[in-house]
Every structure is written in structure tokens, then in C-alpha cells.
Short mmCIF file of C-alpha atoms and ligand atoms in Angstrom, two decimals:
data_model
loop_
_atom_site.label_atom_id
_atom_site.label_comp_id
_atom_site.label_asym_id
_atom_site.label_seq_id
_atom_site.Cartn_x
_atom_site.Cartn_y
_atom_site.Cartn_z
CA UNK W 1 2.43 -8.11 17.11
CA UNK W 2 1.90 -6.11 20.74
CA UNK W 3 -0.25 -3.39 20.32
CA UNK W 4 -1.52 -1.06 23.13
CA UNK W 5 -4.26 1.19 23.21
CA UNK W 6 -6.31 2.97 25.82
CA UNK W 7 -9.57 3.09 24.88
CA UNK W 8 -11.64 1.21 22.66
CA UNK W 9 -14.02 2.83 20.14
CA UNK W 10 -16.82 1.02 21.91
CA UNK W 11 -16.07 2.82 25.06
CA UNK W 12 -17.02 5.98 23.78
CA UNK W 13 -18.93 5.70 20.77
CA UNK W 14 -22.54 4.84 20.50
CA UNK W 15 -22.69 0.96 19.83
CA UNK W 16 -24.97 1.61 16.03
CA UNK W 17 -22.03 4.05 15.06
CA UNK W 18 -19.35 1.58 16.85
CA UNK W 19 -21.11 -1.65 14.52
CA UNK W 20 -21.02 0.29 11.40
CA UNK W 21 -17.40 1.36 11.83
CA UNK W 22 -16.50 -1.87 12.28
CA UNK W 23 -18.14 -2.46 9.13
CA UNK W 24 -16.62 0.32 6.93
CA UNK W 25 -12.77 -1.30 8.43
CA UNK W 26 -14.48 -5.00 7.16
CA UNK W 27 -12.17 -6.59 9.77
CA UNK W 28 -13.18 -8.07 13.21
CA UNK W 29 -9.66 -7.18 14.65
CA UNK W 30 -10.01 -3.42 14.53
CA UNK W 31 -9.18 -1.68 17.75
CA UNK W 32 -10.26 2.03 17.49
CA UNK W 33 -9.41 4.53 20.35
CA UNK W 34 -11.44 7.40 21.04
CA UNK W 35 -11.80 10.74 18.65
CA UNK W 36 -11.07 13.72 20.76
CA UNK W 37 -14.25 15.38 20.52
CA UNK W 38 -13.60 19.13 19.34
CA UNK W 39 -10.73 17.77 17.78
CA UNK W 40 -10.82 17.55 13.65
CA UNK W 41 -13.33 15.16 12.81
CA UNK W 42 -11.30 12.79 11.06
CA UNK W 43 -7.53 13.25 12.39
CA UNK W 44 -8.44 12.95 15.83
CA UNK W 45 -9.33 9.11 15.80
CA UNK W 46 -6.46 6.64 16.28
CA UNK W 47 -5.88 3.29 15.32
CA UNK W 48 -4.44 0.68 18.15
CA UNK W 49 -0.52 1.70 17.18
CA UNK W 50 1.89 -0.84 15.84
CA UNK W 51 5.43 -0.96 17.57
CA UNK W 52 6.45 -0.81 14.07
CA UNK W 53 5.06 2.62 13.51
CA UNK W 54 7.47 5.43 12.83
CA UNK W 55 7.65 7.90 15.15
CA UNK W 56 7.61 11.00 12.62
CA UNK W 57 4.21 13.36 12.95
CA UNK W 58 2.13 11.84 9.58
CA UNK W 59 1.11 14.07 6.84
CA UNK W 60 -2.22 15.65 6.99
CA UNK W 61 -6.00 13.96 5.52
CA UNK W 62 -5.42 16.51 3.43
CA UNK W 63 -2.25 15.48 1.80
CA UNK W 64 -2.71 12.06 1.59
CA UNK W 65 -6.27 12.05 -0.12
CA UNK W 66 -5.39 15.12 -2.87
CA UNK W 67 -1.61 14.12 -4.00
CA UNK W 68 -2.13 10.85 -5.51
CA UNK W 69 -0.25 8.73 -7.93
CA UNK W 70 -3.69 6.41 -9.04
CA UNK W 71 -3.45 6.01 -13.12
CA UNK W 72 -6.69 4.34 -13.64
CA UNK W 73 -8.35 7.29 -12.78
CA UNK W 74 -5.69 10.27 -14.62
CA UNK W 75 -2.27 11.45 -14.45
CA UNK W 76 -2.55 14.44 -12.96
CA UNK W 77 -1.61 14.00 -8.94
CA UNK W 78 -5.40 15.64 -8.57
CA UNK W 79 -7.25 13.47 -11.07
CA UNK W 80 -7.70 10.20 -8.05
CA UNK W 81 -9.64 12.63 -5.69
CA UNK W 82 -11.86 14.09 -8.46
CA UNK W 83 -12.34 11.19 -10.16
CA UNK W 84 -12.27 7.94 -7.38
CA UNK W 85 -15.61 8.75 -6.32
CA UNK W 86 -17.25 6.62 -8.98
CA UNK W 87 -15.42 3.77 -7.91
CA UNK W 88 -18.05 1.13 -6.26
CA UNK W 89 -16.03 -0.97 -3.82
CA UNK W 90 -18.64 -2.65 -2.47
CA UNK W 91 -19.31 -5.88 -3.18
CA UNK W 92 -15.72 -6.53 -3.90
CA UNK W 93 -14.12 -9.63 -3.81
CA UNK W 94 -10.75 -10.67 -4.22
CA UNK W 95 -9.28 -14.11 -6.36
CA UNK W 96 -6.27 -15.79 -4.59
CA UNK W 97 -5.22 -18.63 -6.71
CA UNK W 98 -1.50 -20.26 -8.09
CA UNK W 99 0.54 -22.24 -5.88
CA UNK W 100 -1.98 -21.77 -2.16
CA UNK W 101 -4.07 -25.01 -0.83
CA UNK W 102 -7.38 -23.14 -0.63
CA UNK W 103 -7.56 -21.40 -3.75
CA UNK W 104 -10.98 -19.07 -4.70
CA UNK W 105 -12.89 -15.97 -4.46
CA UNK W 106 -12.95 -14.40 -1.59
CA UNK W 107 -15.65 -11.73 -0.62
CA UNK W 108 -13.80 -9.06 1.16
CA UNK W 109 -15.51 -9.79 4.40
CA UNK W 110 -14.75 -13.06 4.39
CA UNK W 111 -11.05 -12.43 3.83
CA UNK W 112 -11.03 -9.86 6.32
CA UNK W 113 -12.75 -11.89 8.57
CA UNK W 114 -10.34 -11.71 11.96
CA UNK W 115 -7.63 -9.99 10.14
CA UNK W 116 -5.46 -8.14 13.16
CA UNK W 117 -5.58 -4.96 12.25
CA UNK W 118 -3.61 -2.31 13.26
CA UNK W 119 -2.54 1.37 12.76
CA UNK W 120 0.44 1.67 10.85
CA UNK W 121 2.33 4.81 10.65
CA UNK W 122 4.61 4.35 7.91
CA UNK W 123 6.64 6.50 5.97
CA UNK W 124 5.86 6.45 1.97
CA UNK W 125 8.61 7.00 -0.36
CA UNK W 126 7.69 8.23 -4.22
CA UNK W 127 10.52 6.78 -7.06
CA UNK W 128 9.24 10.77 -8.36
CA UNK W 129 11.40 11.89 -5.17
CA UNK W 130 8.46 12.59 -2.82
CA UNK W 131 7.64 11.65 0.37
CA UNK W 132 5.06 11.44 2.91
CA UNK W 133 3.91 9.66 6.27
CA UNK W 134 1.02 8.12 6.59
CA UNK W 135 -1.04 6.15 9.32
CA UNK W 136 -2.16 3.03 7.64
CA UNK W 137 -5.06 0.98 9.16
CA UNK W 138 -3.85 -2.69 7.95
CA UNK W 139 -2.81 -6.45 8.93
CA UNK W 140 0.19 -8.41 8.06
CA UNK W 141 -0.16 -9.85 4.26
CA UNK W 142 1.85 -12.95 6.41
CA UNK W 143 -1.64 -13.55 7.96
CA UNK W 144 -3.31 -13.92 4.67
CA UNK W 145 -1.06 -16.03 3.14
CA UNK W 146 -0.76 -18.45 6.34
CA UNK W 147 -4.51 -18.65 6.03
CA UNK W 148 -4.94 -19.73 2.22
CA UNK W 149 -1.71 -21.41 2.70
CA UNK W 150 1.49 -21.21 0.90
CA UNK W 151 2.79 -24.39 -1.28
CA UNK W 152 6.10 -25.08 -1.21
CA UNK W 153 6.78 -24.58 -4.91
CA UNK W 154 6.02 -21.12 -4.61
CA UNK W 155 8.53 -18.07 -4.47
CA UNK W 156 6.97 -15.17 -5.42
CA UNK W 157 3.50 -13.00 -4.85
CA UNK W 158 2.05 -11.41 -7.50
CA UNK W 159 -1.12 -8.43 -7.34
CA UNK W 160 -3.47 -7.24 -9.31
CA UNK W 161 -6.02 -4.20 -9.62
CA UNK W 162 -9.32 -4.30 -10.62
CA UNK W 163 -9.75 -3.36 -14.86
CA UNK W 164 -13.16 -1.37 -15.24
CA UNK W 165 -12.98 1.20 -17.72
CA UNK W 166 -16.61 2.54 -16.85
CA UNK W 167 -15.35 3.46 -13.62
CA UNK W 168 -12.03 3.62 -14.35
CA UNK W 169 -11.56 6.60 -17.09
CA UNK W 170 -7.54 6.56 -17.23
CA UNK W 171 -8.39 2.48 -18.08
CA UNK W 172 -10.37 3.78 -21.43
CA UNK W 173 -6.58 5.11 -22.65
CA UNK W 174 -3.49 2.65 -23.14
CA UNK W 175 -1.50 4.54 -19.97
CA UNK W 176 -0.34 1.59 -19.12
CA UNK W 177 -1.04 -2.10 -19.91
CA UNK W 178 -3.96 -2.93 -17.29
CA UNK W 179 -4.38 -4.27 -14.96
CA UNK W 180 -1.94 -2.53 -13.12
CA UNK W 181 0.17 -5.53 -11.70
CA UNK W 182 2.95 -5.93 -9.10
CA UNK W 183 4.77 -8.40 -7.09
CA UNK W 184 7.24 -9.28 -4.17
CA UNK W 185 9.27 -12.26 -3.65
CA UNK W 186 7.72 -14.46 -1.12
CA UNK W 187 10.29 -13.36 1.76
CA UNK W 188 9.51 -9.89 1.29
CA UNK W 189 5.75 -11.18 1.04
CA UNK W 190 6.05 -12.57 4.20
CA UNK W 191 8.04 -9.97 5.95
CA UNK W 192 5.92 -8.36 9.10
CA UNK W 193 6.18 -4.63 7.82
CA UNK W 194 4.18 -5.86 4.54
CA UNK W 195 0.78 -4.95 4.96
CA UNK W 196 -2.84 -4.98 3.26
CA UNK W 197 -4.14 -1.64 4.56
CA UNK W 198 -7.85 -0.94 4.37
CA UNK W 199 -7.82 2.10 5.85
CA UNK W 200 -6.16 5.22 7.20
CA UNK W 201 -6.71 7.74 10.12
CA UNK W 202 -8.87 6.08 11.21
CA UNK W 203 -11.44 5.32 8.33
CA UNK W 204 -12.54 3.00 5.66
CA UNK W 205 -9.74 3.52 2.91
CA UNK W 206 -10.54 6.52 0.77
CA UNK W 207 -11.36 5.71 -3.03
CA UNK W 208 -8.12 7.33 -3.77
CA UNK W 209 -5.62 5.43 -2.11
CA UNK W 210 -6.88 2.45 -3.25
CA UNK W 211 -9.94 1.55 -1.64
CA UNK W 212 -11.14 -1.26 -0.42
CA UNK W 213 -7.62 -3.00 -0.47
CA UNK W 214 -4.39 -2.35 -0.95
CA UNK W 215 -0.63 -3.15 -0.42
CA UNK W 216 1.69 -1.29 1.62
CA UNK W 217 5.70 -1.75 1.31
CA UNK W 218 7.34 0.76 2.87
CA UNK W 219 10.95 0.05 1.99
CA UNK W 220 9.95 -0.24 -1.38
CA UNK W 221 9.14 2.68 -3.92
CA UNK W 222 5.70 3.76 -3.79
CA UNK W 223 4.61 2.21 -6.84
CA UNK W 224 5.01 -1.11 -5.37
CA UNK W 225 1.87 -0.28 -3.08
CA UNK W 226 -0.45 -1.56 -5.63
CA UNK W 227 -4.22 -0.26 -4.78
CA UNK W 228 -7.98 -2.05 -5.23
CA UNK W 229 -6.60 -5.44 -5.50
CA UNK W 230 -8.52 -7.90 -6.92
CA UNK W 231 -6.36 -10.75 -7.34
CA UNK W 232 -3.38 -12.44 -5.02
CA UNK W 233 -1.35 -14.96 -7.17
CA UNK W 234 1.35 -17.37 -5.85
CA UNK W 235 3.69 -18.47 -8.40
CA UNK W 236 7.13 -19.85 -8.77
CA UNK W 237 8.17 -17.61 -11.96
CA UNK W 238 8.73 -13.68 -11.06
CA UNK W 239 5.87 -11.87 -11.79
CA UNK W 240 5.25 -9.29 -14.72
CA UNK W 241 5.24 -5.67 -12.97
CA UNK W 242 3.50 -2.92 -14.39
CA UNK W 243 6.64 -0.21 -14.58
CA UNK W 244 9.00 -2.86 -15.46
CA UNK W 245 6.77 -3.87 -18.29
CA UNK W 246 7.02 -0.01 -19.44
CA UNK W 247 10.21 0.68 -19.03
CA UNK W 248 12.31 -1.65 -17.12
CA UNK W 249 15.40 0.20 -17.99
CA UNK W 250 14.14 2.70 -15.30
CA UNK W 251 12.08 0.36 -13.28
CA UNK W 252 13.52 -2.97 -11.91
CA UNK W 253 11.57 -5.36 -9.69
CA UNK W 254 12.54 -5.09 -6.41
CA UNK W 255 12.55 -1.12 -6.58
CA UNK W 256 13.90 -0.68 -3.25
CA UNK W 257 14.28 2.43 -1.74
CA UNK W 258 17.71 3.91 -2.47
CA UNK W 259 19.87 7.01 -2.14
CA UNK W 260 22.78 5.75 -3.57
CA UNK W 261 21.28 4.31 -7.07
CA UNK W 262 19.93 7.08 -9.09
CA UNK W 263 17.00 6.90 -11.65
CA UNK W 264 18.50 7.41 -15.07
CA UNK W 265 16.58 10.54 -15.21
CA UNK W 266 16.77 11.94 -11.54
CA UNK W 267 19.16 11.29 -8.61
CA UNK W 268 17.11 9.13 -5.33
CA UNK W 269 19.75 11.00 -3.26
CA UNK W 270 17.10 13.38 -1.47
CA UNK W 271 13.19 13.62 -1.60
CA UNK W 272 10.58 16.79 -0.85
CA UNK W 273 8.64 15.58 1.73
CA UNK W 274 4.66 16.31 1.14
CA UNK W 275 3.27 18.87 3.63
CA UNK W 276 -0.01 21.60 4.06
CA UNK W 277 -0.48 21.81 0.49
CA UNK W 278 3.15 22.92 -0.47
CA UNK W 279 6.45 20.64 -0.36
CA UNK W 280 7.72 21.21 3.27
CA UNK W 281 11.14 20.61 2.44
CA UNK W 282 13.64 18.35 1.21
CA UNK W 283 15.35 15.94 3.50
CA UNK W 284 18.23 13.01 2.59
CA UNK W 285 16.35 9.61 1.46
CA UNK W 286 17.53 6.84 3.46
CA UNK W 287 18.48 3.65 2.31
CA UNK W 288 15.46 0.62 2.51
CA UNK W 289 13.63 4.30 3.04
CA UNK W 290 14.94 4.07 6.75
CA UNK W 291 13.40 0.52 7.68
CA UNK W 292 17.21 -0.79 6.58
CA UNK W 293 17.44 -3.14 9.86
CA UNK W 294 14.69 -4.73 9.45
CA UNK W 295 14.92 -5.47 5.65
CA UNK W 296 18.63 -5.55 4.75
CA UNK W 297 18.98 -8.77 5.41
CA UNK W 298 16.25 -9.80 2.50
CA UNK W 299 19.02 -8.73 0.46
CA UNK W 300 22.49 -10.36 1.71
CA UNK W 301 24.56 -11.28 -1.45
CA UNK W 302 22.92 -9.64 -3.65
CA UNK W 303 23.82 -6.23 -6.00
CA UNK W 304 21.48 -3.72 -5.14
CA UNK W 305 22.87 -1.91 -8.37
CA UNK W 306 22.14 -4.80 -10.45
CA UNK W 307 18.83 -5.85 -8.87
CA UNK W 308 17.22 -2.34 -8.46
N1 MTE L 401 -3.44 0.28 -9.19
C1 MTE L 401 -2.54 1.25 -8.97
N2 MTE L 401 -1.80 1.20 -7.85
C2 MTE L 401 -0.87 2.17 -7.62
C3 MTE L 401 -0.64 3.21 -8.56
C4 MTE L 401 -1.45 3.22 -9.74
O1 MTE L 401 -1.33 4.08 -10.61
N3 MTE L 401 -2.38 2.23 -9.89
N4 MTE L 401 0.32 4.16 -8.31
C5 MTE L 401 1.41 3.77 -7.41
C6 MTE L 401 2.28 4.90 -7.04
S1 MTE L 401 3.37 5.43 -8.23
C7 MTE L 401 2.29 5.44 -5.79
S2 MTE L 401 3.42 6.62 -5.33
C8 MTE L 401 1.28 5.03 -4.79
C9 MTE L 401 0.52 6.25 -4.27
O2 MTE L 401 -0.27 5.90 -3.18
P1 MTE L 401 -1.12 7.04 -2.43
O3 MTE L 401 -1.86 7.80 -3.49
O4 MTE L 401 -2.02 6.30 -1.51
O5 MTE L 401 -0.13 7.90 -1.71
O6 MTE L 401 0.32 4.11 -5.30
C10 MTE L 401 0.87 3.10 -6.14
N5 MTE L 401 -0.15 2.12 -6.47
MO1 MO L 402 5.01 6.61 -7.04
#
């Protein structure tokens, strides 16, 4: 995917700093322009921008690191920020296994290891009818899967968080039945706006959003996005999902964004979309949450009322 960029964090940044950035992403692909210095210290550095970046203003640090849907660590939209800090993500490896050629445990680095990465500014739709957008720092999960390599028995991806109560507290309560688990069919798997992001604005992913890796699907309801993967499973069987498993009445598989299938409890019709502090206003969800051409066409023949 064309990228462009004008500067490269090398060009302006001492080279110790530059070398331990490029650490903190854990990907040799990372192309970092220049912070404007004065500017806030962590919204003014920019990612190399994807073409497939929206071109809506993104949602402050702010925002995106203190409203948080993160179970293992509370309910409460506060409890990730307050309590994601004990989190260790380093070392951290990830298991990739089922139906791929070079099964195993990867160390992140290693699996990172030439990754393109990009900025990708995306926008992130909540099935609790809130929204935000957010500037991802992330690579295709297509490159991933190309590099362990896909057998052709398999159909479907399925994800995994990490399970460690000790750092985990909302994993010391039955919540949910951890790991927290998702999955995509292998053509949305495949599809170029699915990413692993291990970062945003700029920096190392914050504990919070899922640190050191996790999925982005932005035509998807958020909960899709699983965070702090630790395993990548290719199977032929549909995956067990974590909200379908606990209530699948109001949570179906693909849990695609859209306005014209409600949630028993709540119409999908509009959202509030996330802003300084306070909900900014409310504005009409679109359908695939506005990514529609690219995606639709995942779906031809098939009842998006049935399979929601
Ligand atoms: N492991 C795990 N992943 C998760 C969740 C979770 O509770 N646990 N919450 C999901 C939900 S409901 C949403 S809306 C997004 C929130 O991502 P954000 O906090 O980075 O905005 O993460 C998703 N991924
Ligand atoms: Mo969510």
C-alpha cells in the first residue's frame, strides 16, 4: 500500500531516541514523521498515512486512552486506564497454530520483524452506540498470514487474549468466559483494511487499548477489535466468539456495522461520537460504519438480518 510522508523520524530526532522508538513500535517498517516541536508532546507526531485513512479530524490522546471498553481489567469505561498499568507486555509472544505451514511461538519481535507499518486513521464504531476516530499505527493482518502461510483447508481466523488474573483483576471474576476470543472469516481476515495495530499517535500501544497487539476491524463493531493477543488460530470450523458465547441472541458473528438492524435493546440507527471529555454529538451510523465500498462485497448473497 502507497504511503507518503515527508520526513522521517530519523531526520529530526536524535538517532538513541530514533533506535528506541523503533523499538517501542517492535516493527522495522515504521516510518515516523517529525513532532512539531512546541506542539503537544504526543499528538504532534505522525505516522506515514495510509490512503486508506479517513479523512475525519481523530479524537483526542485523551479520549482514546480514558473511554475504554477492556473487561479484563473492569467494567467501568475508566477501570482500563487505572488499572492497565500492571499489565507487563514485554516479553510477549504470540502462538499461531491450526491450519498455517509454519506453525509456533512467535516472540513479538520476531513477528513484527518487517511488518509495513503504517498510520491508520480509522473510524471506531461501539455496538453501545459510540463512536470515535482514531489513528492506528498497524500493518495488514494479510501480511501475517502470507508469512506463516495459509492452508487451503482453512476458512476462518480465530484470536485470543492473554488470561492472567494477577494482572488481569476483571479475569479473577466470571465477566465473561476468558480468554476473551474472536474471529473473522478468512476473506474478511485477509481484507487490506484489517489490521494488527501496535500503536497509535504515534506511540507504542497504550496498555489500555490493548497493548502490545491488537486487531483492528473497522467495519465491524468494536468488540471485534480484540486487544493483547496472544494466540492466531486458523481453522476450518467458525470460531467461538466471546459476546456470542454470552448472549448470541444480541451478538452474532459477523457484527457488522449497521444502521438498519437494531440491537434488541437499542436502535444502531445513530451513535454519539466521543469528543473532549463529553459526547460531541450524535451523528447517523453508516452502514459497514462508512467503509461500505470496500467491504460490501464480502457480503453478496447473504442476509445481513440473518447473519448479524
Ligand atoms: N480482550 C478484549 N478485547 C476487547 C474488549 C475486551 O473487553 N477485551 N472490548 C472490545 C470492545 S467492546 C471495544 S468497543 C474495543 C475498545 O477499544 P478501545 O478501548 O481501544 O477503544 O475493544 C474491544 N476489544
Ligand atoms: Mo464495544
Amino acid at each position: 500500500m502507497p504511503f507518503k510522508t515527508d520526513l522521517t523520524w530519523s531526520d529530526v530526532t536524535p538517532k538513541a531516541q530514533w533506535m528506541s522508538r523503533r523499538k517501542l513500535l517492535a516493527g522495522a517498517g515504521a516510518l515516523i514523521a517529525a513532532p512539531t516541536l512546541g506542539g503537544p508532546a504526543l499528538a504532534s507526531i505522525q505516522a506515514a498515512k495510509s490512503a486508506l485513512s479517513t479523512d475525519e479530524a481523530p479524537n483526542s490522546l485523551e479520549d482514546i486512552t480514558s473511554y475504554n471498553n477492556f473487561y479484563e481489567f473492569g467494567l467501568d469505561k475508566a477501570d482500563p486506564a487505572r488499572n492497565a498499568g500492571q499489565l507487563t507486555t514485554d516479553p510477549w509472544s504470540v502462538q499461531i497454530d491450526g491450519l498455517v505451514d509454519k506453525p509456533g511461538s512467535y516472540d513479538l519481535a520476531d513477528l513484527l520483524a518487517g511488518a509495513p507499518l503504517e498510520e491508520r486513521i480509522y473510524r471506531f464504531r461501539c455496538v453501545e452506540a459510540w463512536s470515535m476516530v482514531i489513528p492506528w499505527i498497524g500493518f495488514e493482518l494479510s501480511h501475517l498470514l502470507a508469512r506463516v502461510g495459509v492452508q487451503s483447508g482453512a476458512r476462518y481466523v480465530a484470536f485470543e487474549t492473554l488470561v492472567r488474573p494477577e494482572e488481569m483483576p476483571g479475569q479473577r471474576s466470571a465477566i465473561l468466559d476468558w480468554p476473551y476470543r474472536e474471529g473473522l472469516r478468512l476473506d474478511e481476515a485477509m481484507h487490506p483494511l484489517t489490521i494488527l495495530a501496535t500503536g497509535l499517535y504515534g506511540e507504542a500501544m497504550p496498555n489500555q487499548n490493548g497493548a502490545p497487539i491488537r486487531l483492528v476491524v473497522p467495519w465491524k463493531y468494536g468488540f471485534k477489535s480484540i486487544k493483547s493477543i496472544v494466540r492466531i488460530s486458523l481453522t476450518a470450523e467458525q470460531p467461538q466468539t466471546t459476546w456470542n458465547m454470552q448472549n448470541a441472541r444480541e451478538y452474532g458473528f459477523y457484527s457488522n456495522v449497521n444502521p438498519t438492524v437494531d440491537h434488541p435493546r437499542w436502535s444502531q440507527a445513530s451513535e454519539r461520537r466521543v469528543g473532549g471529555g463529553l459526547f460531541a454529538g450524535r451523528v447517523d451510523t453508516q452502514m459497514f460504519n462508512g467503509y461500505a465500498d470496500q467491504v460490501v462485497q464480502l457480503y453478496a448473497g447473504q442476509d445481513l438480518a440473518k447473519d448479524f
